[in-house]
Tab-separated table of C-alpha atoms in Angstrom:
chain	number	residue	atom	x	y	z
R	1	MET	CA	0.000	0.000	0.000
R	2	ASP	CA	1.150	3.538	-0.694
R	3	GLN	CA	1.220	6.509	1.671
R	4	ALA	CA	-2.275	7.712	0.753
R	5	GLU	CA	-3.740	4.285	1.473
R	6	TRP	CA	-2.034	4.050	4.856
R	7	LYS	CA	-3.431	7.488	5.640
R	8	LEU	CA	-6.927	6.140	4.924
R	9	LEU	CA	-6.327	3.246	7.315
R	10	LYS	CA	-5.216	5.678	9.987
R	11	GLU	CA	-8.354	7.785	9.552
R	12	ILE	CA	-10.899	4.962	9.549
R	13	ALA	CA	-9.305	2.321	11.798
R	14	ASP	CA	-6.496	4.133	13.649
R	15	LEU	CA	-3.990	1.773	12.041
R	16	GLU	CA	-0.403	2.780	11.326
R	17	LYS	CA	0.750	-0.786	10.742
R	18	THR	CA	-0.730	-4.254	10.345
R	19	PRO	CA	-3.024	-4.799	13.345
R	20	GLN	CA	-2.723	-7.458	16.016
R	21	GLY	CA	-5.355	-10.175	16.194
R	22	ALA	CA	-7.825	-11.027	13.475
R	23	TYR	CA	-8.140	-8.714	10.481
R	24	ASN	CA	-9.284	-8.490	6.884
R	25	ILE	CA	-8.166	-5.520	4.772
R	26	ARG	CA	-10.063	-4.988	1.517
R	27	ARG	CA	-8.307	-2.784	-1.046
R	28	ASN	CA	-9.806	-1.628	-4.347
R	29	GLY	CA	-12.380	-4.409	-4.405
R	30	GLN	CA	-9.962	-7.242	-3.579
R	31	LEU	CA	-8.518	-8.949	-0.514
R	32	ASP	CA	-5.248	-7.262	0.464
R	33	SER	CA	-4.400	-9.212	3.627
R	34	ARG	CA	-6.050	-11.380	6.277
R	35	ASN	CA	-5.265	-13.035	9.587
R	36	ASN	CA	-7.308	-15.439	11.714
R	37	THR	CA	-6.847	-16.361	15.360
R	38	ALA	CA	-7.728	-19.452	17.350
R	39	ASN	CA	-11.075	-17.866	18.292
R	40	ILE	CA	-11.921	-15.653	15.313
R	41	GLU	CA	-12.196	-17.009	11.778
R	42	ILE	CA	-12.694	-14.876	8.650
R	43	THR	CA	-13.719	-16.614	5.437
R	44	THR	CA	-14.540	-15.336	1.960
R	45	LYS	CA	-18.183	-15.663	0.953
R	46	GLU	CA	-18.842	-18.374	-1.591
R	47	GLU	CA	-22.434	-17.407	-2.325
R	48	PRO	CA	-22.808	-16.495	-6.021
R	49	GLY	CA	-23.293	-12.791	-6.642
R	50	LYS	CA	-22.270	-11.770	-3.124
R	51	SER	CA	-18.857	-10.304	-2.452
R	52	GLY	CA	-17.791	-10.144	1.188
R	53	ILE	CA	-16.754	-12.146	4.229
R	54	ASP	CA	-18.138	-14.178	7.131
R	55	ILE	CA	-16.668	-13.544	10.578
R	56	THR	CA	-17.229	-16.283	13.151
R	57	ILE	CA	-16.322	-15.664	16.799
R	58	LYS	CA	-16.252	-18.699	19.080
R	59	PRO	CA	-18.348	-18.765	22.297
R	60	GLY	CA	-16.459	-17.462	25.326
R	61	THR	CA	-14.024	-15.309	23.313
R	62	LYS	CA	-12.913	-12.352	25.426
R	63	ASN	CA	-10.539	-9.399	25.095
R	64	GLU	CA	-9.985	-9.914	21.373
R	65	SER	CA	-10.542	-7.646	18.400
R	66	VAL	CA	-11.158	-7.894	14.682
R	67	HIS	CA	-10.439	-5.175	12.100
R	68	ILE	CA	-12.186	-5.214	8.703
R	69	PRO	CA	-11.422	-1.864	7.002
R	70	VAL	CA	-12.090	-1.118	3.336
R	71	ILE	CA	-10.008	1.331	1.319
R	72	ILE	CA	-10.544	2.578	-2.220
R	73	SER	CA	-7.901	4.556	-4.123
R	74	GLN	CA	-9.073	3.657	-7.625
R	75	THR	CA	-11.266	6.276	-9.241
R	76	GLY	CA	-14.447	4.937	-10.834
R	77	LEU	CA	-14.597	1.821	-8.645
R	78	SER	CA	-18.078	0.924	-7.379
R	79	GLU	CA	-18.721	-2.089	-5.149
R	80	MET	CA	-21.353	-3.782	-2.993
R	81	VAL	CA	-20.073	-5.864	-0.076
R	82	TYR	CA	-21.889	-8.210	2.321
R	83	ASN	CA	-20.262	-8.981	5.682
R	84	ASP	CA	-21.890	-11.301	8.223
R	85	PHE	CA	-20.828	-11.608	11.869
R	86	PHE	CA	-21.654	-14.629	14.005
R	87	VAL	CA	-20.761	-13.904	17.639
R	88	GLY	CA	-21.110	-16.869	19.995
R	89	GLU	CA	-22.441	-16.743	23.548
R	90	ASP	CA	-20.583	-15.099	26.437
R	91	CYS	CA	-18.117	-13.131	24.294
R	92	ASP	CA	-16.515	-9.731	24.917
R	93	VAL	CA	-14.980	-8.362	21.707
R	94	ASP	CA	-14.170	-5.210	19.736
R	95	ILE	CA	-14.973	-4.912	16.030
R	96	VAL	CA	-13.499	-2.060	13.983
R	97	ALA	CA	-14.793	-1.444	10.463
R	98	GLY	CA	-15.130	1.532	8.145
R	99	CYS	CA	-14.357	2.723	4.651
R	100	GLY	CA	-11.945	5.312	3.291
R	101	ILE	CA	-11.920	6.641	-0.283
R	102	HIS	CA	-9.041	8.564	-1.885
R	103	ASN	CA	-10.292	9.804	-5.250
R	104	THR	CA	-7.843	11.539	-7.552
R	105	GLY	CA	-9.891	11.292	-10.763
R	106	CYS	CA	-13.101	12.602	-12.289
R	107	GLU	CA	-15.213	9.450	-11.910
R	108	THR	CA	-17.332	8.516	-8.893
R	109	SER	CA	-15.888	6.033	-6.386
R	110	GLN	CA	-18.522	4.267	-4.316
R	111	HIS	CA	-18.693	1.690	-1.539
R	112	ASP	CA	-21.987	0.166	-0.398
R	113	GLY	CA	-21.886	-2.340	2.416
R	114	VAL	CA	-24.319	-4.514	4.364
R	115	HIS	CA	-23.130	-5.658	7.796
R	116	THR	CA	-25.347	-8.197	9.559
R	117	PHE	CA	-24.640	-9.167	13.170
R	118	HIS	CA	-25.943	-12.169	15.086
R	119	ILE	CA	-24.839	-11.571	18.685
R	120	GLY	CA	-25.210	-14.509	21.049
R	121	LYS	CA	-26.614	-14.674	24.555
R	122	ASN	CA	-24.833	-12.511	27.168
R	123	SER	CA	-22.177	-11.335	24.705
R	124	LYS	CA	-20.768	-7.802	24.621
R	125	VAL	CA	-19.736	-6.213	21.341
R	126	ARG	CA	-18.182	-2.786	20.830
R	127	TYR	CA	-18.465	-1.836	17.172
R	128	VAL	CA	-16.814	1.200	15.574
R	129	GLU	CA	-17.519	2.196	11.978
R	130	ARG	CA	-15.841	5.257	10.467
R	131	HIS	CA	-16.247	6.743	6.997
R	132	TYR	CA	-13.839	9.208	5.432
R	133	GLY	CA	-13.150	10.659	2.006
R	134	GLU	CA	-10.385	12.752	0.487
R	135	GLY	CA	-8.443	13.344	-2.712
R	136	PRO	CA	-7.893	16.151	-5.236
R	137	GLY	CA	-10.092	14.661	-7.942
R	138	THR	CA	-13.476	16.014	-9.005
R	139	GLY	CA	-15.096	12.572	-8.862
R	140	LYS	CA	-17.555	11.999	-6.041
R	141	ARG	CA	-16.964	9.840	-2.981
R	142	ILE	CA	-20.143	7.950	-2.044
R	143	MET	CA	-20.754	5.523	0.840
R	144	ASN	CA	-24.021	3.789	1.707
R	145	PRO	CA	-23.667	1.584	4.804
R	146	GLN	CA	-26.412	-0.748	6.035
R	147	THR	CA	-26.219	-2.315	9.493
R	148	VAL	CA	-28.562	-5.035	10.749
R	149	VAL	CA	-28.170	-6.430	14.280
R	150	TYR	CA	-29.939	-9.218	16.178
R	151	LEU	CA	-29.229	-9.209	19.922
R	152	GLU	CA	-30.070	-12.354	21.839
R	153	GLU	CA	-31.039	-12.449	25.528
R	154	GLY	CA	-28.707	-10.446	27.774
R	155	ALA	CA	-26.437	-9.355	24.926
R	156	SER	CA	-25.204	-5.792	24.467
R	157	LEU	CA	-24.004	-3.686	21.551
R	158	SER	CA	-22.182	-0.369	21.810
R	159	MET	CA	-21.992	1.042	18.292
R	160	GLU	CA	-20.202	4.229	17.246
R	161	SER	CA	-20.786	5.422	13.692
R	162	VAL	CA	-18.646	8.368	12.599
R	163	GLN	CA	-18.466	10.373	9.377
R	164	ILE	CA	-16.567	13.622	9.723
R	165	ARG	CA	-15.424	14.840	6.314
R	166	GLY	CA	-14.994	14.118	2.645
R	167	VAL	CA	-18.066	12.012	1.788
R	168	ASP	CA	-20.180	13.650	-0.924
R	169	SER	CA	-23.282	11.520	-0.452
R	170	THR	CA	-24.347	8.916	2.064
R	171	LYS	CA	-27.490	7.010	2.917
R	172	ARG	CA	-27.119	5.186	6.221
R	173	GLU	CA	-29.602	2.476	7.175
R	174	THR	CA	-29.559	0.835	10.609
R	175	ARG	CA	-31.960	-1.747	12.045
R	176	ILE	CA	-31.416	-3.371	15.441
R	177	VAL	CA	-33.644	-5.980	17.089
R	178	VAL	CA	-33.067	-6.146	20.860
R	179	GLY	CA	-33.977	-9.327	22.739
R	180	ALA	CA	-34.935	-9.892	26.382
R	181	GLY	CA	-32.672	-8.073	28.834
R	182	ALA	CA	-30.407	-6.962	25.989
R	183	GLU	CA	-29.124	-3.432	25.328
R	184	ALA	CA	-28.215	-1.415	22.249
R	185	VAL	CA	-26.445	1.960	22.556
R	186	ILE	CA	-25.915	3.746	19.234
R	187	THR	CA	-23.805	6.894	18.936
R	188	GLU	CA	-23.798	8.664	15.576
R	189	LYS	CA	-21.487	11.582	14.717
R	190	LEU	CA	-21.760	13.325	11.382
R	191	LEU	CA	-20.316	16.442	9.756
R	192	THR	CA	-21.199	17.603	6.247
R	193	HIS	CA	-19.923	20.587	4.274
R	194	GLY	CA	-19.956	22.016	0.772
R	195	GLN	CA	-22.727	20.421	-1.320
R	196	GLN	CA	-22.722	17.126	0.588
R	197	THR	CA	-25.894	15.226	1.457
R	198	ALA	CA	-26.489	12.730	4.247
R	199	GLU	CA	-29.528	10.677	5.183
R	200	SER	CA	-29.739	8.450	8.255
R	201	ASP	CA	-32.616	6.008	8.651
R	202	MET	CA	-32.421	4.155	11.960
R	203	GLU	CA	-34.808	1.873	13.829
R	204	ILE	CA	-34.278	0.184	17.181
R	205	ILE	CA	-36.868	-2.520	17.874
R	206	LEU	CA	-37.155	-3.406	21.572
R	207	ASP	CA	-38.550	-6.885	21.177
R	208	GLY	CA	-37.929	-8.680	24.483
R	209	PRO	CA	-38.911	-7.948	28.107
R	210	GLY	CA	-36.393	-5.646	29.772
R	211	ALA	CA	-34.813	-4.569	26.487
R	212	THR	CA	-33.069	-1.183	26.428
R	213	GLY	CA	-32.207	1.075	23.521
R	214	ARG	CA	-30.443	4.432	23.323
R	215	VAL	CA	-29.689	6.578	20.283
R	216	ILE	CA	-27.382	9.590	20.594
R	217	SER	CA	-27.014	11.538	17.351
R	218	ARG	CA	-24.810	14.623	16.994
R	219	SER	CA	-24.315	16.366	13.700
R	220	VAL	CA	-22.947	19.539	12.152
R	221	ALA	CA	-24.104	20.832	8.739
R	222	GLN	CA	-21.959	23.530	7.123
R	223	ASP	CA	-22.058	25.544	3.890
R	224	ASP	CA	-24.824	24.263	1.542
R	225	SER	CA	-24.971	20.694	2.811
R	226	VAL	CA	-28.202	18.833	3.603
R	227	GLN	CA	-28.905	16.319	6.361
R	228	VAL	CA	-32.025	14.242	7.057
R	229	PHE	CA	-32.474	12.024	10.131
R	230	TYR	CA	-35.165	9.413	10.750
R	231	PRO	CA	-34.428	7.804	14.147
R	232	LYS	CA	-37.223	5.494	15.301
R	233	MET	CA	-37.631	3.567	18.564
R	234	THR	CA	-40.249	0.806	18.647
R	235	GLY	CA	-41.260	-0.888	21.893
R	236	ASN	CA	-43.051	-4.222	21.562
R	237	THR	CA	-42.926	-5.202	25.245
R	238	SER	CA	-41.922	-3.838	28.675
R	239	CYS	CA	-38.805	-1.889	27.751
R	240	PHE	CA	-37.022	1.477	27.855
R	241	GLY	CA	-35.921	3.536	24.871
R	242	HIS	CA	-34.416	7.017	24.475
R	243	VAL	CA	-33.632	8.932	21.279
R	244	GLN	CA	-31.617	12.167	21.419
R	245	CYS	CA	-30.709	14.170	18.300
R	246	ASP	CA	-28.658	17.391	18.553
R	247	SER	CA	-27.526	19.334	15.495
R	248	ILE	CA	-25.605	22.529	14.752
R	249	ILE	CA	-26.533	24.331	11.534
R	250	MET	CA	-24.198	26.784	9.784
R	251	GLY	CA	-24.119	28.831	6.581
R	252	ASN	CA	-26.889	27.902	4.135
R	253	ALA	CA	-27.162	24.290	5.307
R	254	ARG	CA	-30.454	22.476	5.899
R	255	ILE	CA	-31.244	19.863	8.550
R	256	SER	CA	-34.369	17.778	9.062
R	257	SER	CA	-34.602	15.717	12.247
R	258	ILE	CA	-37.693	13.510	12.404
R	259	PRO	CA	-37.559	11.233	15.466
R	260	ALA	CA	-40.377	8.762	16.096
R	261	ILE	CA	-41.381	6.533	18.985
R	262	VAL	CA	-43.872	3.686	18.649
R	263	ALA	CA	-45.260	1.920	21.719
R	264	ASN	CA	-46.943	-1.421	21.094
R	265	HIS	CA	-47.113	-2.373	24.782
R	266	VAL	CA	-48.520	-0.640	27.868
R	267	ASP	CA	-45.158	-0.983	29.693
R	268	ALA	CA	-43.019	0.464	26.904
R	269	GLN	CA	-41.287	3.625	28.159
R	270	LEU	CA	-40.040	5.661	25.209
R	271	ILE	CA	-38.587	9.192	25.032
R	272	HIS	CA	-37.353	11.285	22.155
R	273	GLU	CA	-35.612	14.676	22.009
R	274	ALA	CA	-34.471	16.728	19.026
R	275	ALA	CA	-32.700	20.083	18.877
R	276	ILE	CA	-31.258	22.118	15.998
R	277	GLY	CA	-29.471	25.417	16.540
R	278	ARG	CA	-26.485	27.532	15.693
R	279	ILE	CA	-23.336	28.192	17.680
R	280	ALA	CA	-24.012	30.751	20.388
R	281	GLY	CA	-22.172	34.035	19.839
R	282	ASP	CA	-21.135	34.304	23.480
R	283	GLN	CA	-19.319	30.964	23.230
R	284	ILE	CA	-17.201	32.272	20.360
R	285	LEU	CA	-16.538	35.578	22.138
R	286	LYS	CA	-15.429	33.801	25.300
R	287	LEU	CA	-12.875	31.721	23.409
R	288	MET	CA	-11.677	34.755	21.446
R	289	THR	CA	-10.904	36.514	24.731
R	290	LEU	CA	-8.548	33.605	25.439
R	291	GLY	CA	-6.567	34.376	22.285
R	292	LEU	CA	-8.279	32.264	19.622
R	293	THR	CA	-9.343	33.657	16.267
R	294	GLU	CA	-13.031	33.446	15.382
R	295	GLN	CA	-12.362	30.466	13.078
R	296	GLU	CA	-10.266	28.697	15.719
R	297	ALA	CA	-12.989	29.267	18.319
R	298	GLU	CA	-15.621	27.882	15.980
R	299	GLU	CA	-13.544	24.762	15.265
R	300	LYS	CA	-12.896	24.220	18.979
R	301	ILE	CA	-16.638	24.342	19.726
R	302	LEU	CA	-17.433	21.908	16.907
R	303	ASP	CA	-14.718	19.499	18.007
R	304	GLY	CA	-16.101	19.490	21.525
R	305	PHE	CA	-19.671	19.034	20.292
R	306	LEU	CA	-18.771	15.991	18.191
R	307	GLN	CA	-16.708	14.281	20.880
């Protein structure tokens, strides 16, 4: 891999060298490198018409990680990838994914991916997915991730989905079914600028007694960019769900935040909050009195908001 490709890996997976543990690095539509461990096996899909991998994690696996980043440096490349995760019972693992595109040409480069998780009873999964685009070319950088999760009894998922810069268009679809006593905590961070567009369609289905779901969405829309959010929490039994969407709007940007809660049971406790506003002038003035320029103060506030 060249320097630009390693930079992509650093941005999306915090990798400066080949990772420890299990990993699968996909580069320009092909397998670049792979490593399995005694407890985590990665295999190439053999199903006709489906490109992607299966990741199988043995029951009882703890304190291990798997990295599955995708990088694209070839202009005009468009791909659809299917990755399936099978996490056994009583596991405690980290999964790091994400896609980075470096486009130097005039053609569109695009990555669409479907990640499906089957998380076994009492297992804990921390899942990080980052998307990043760059490059001097005029061709667009497009990413459309789909995430589907099935949480069995007592399982938990902590998912962080981050897209900070460089992606011209994205449509993000997330669907999580939470079983009895299980928990899903989803944190989404998104920044758009220029003419970029972003749409996030998310549903958490609390399907078992004692299920818990939380959605925390923070976004910043700058310049002429457009964002649309559809977070939905559905309670089918005695459960607790909370949706919180906070956005900062700047320039000529547009943001639509349309949270929904659906209670199908008398003991479903569901809450949603949504707020859109601009940066307060007194915050900028306070930082400027400490020696920052107006632009530096603005960037400091945005960095803090998205943390």
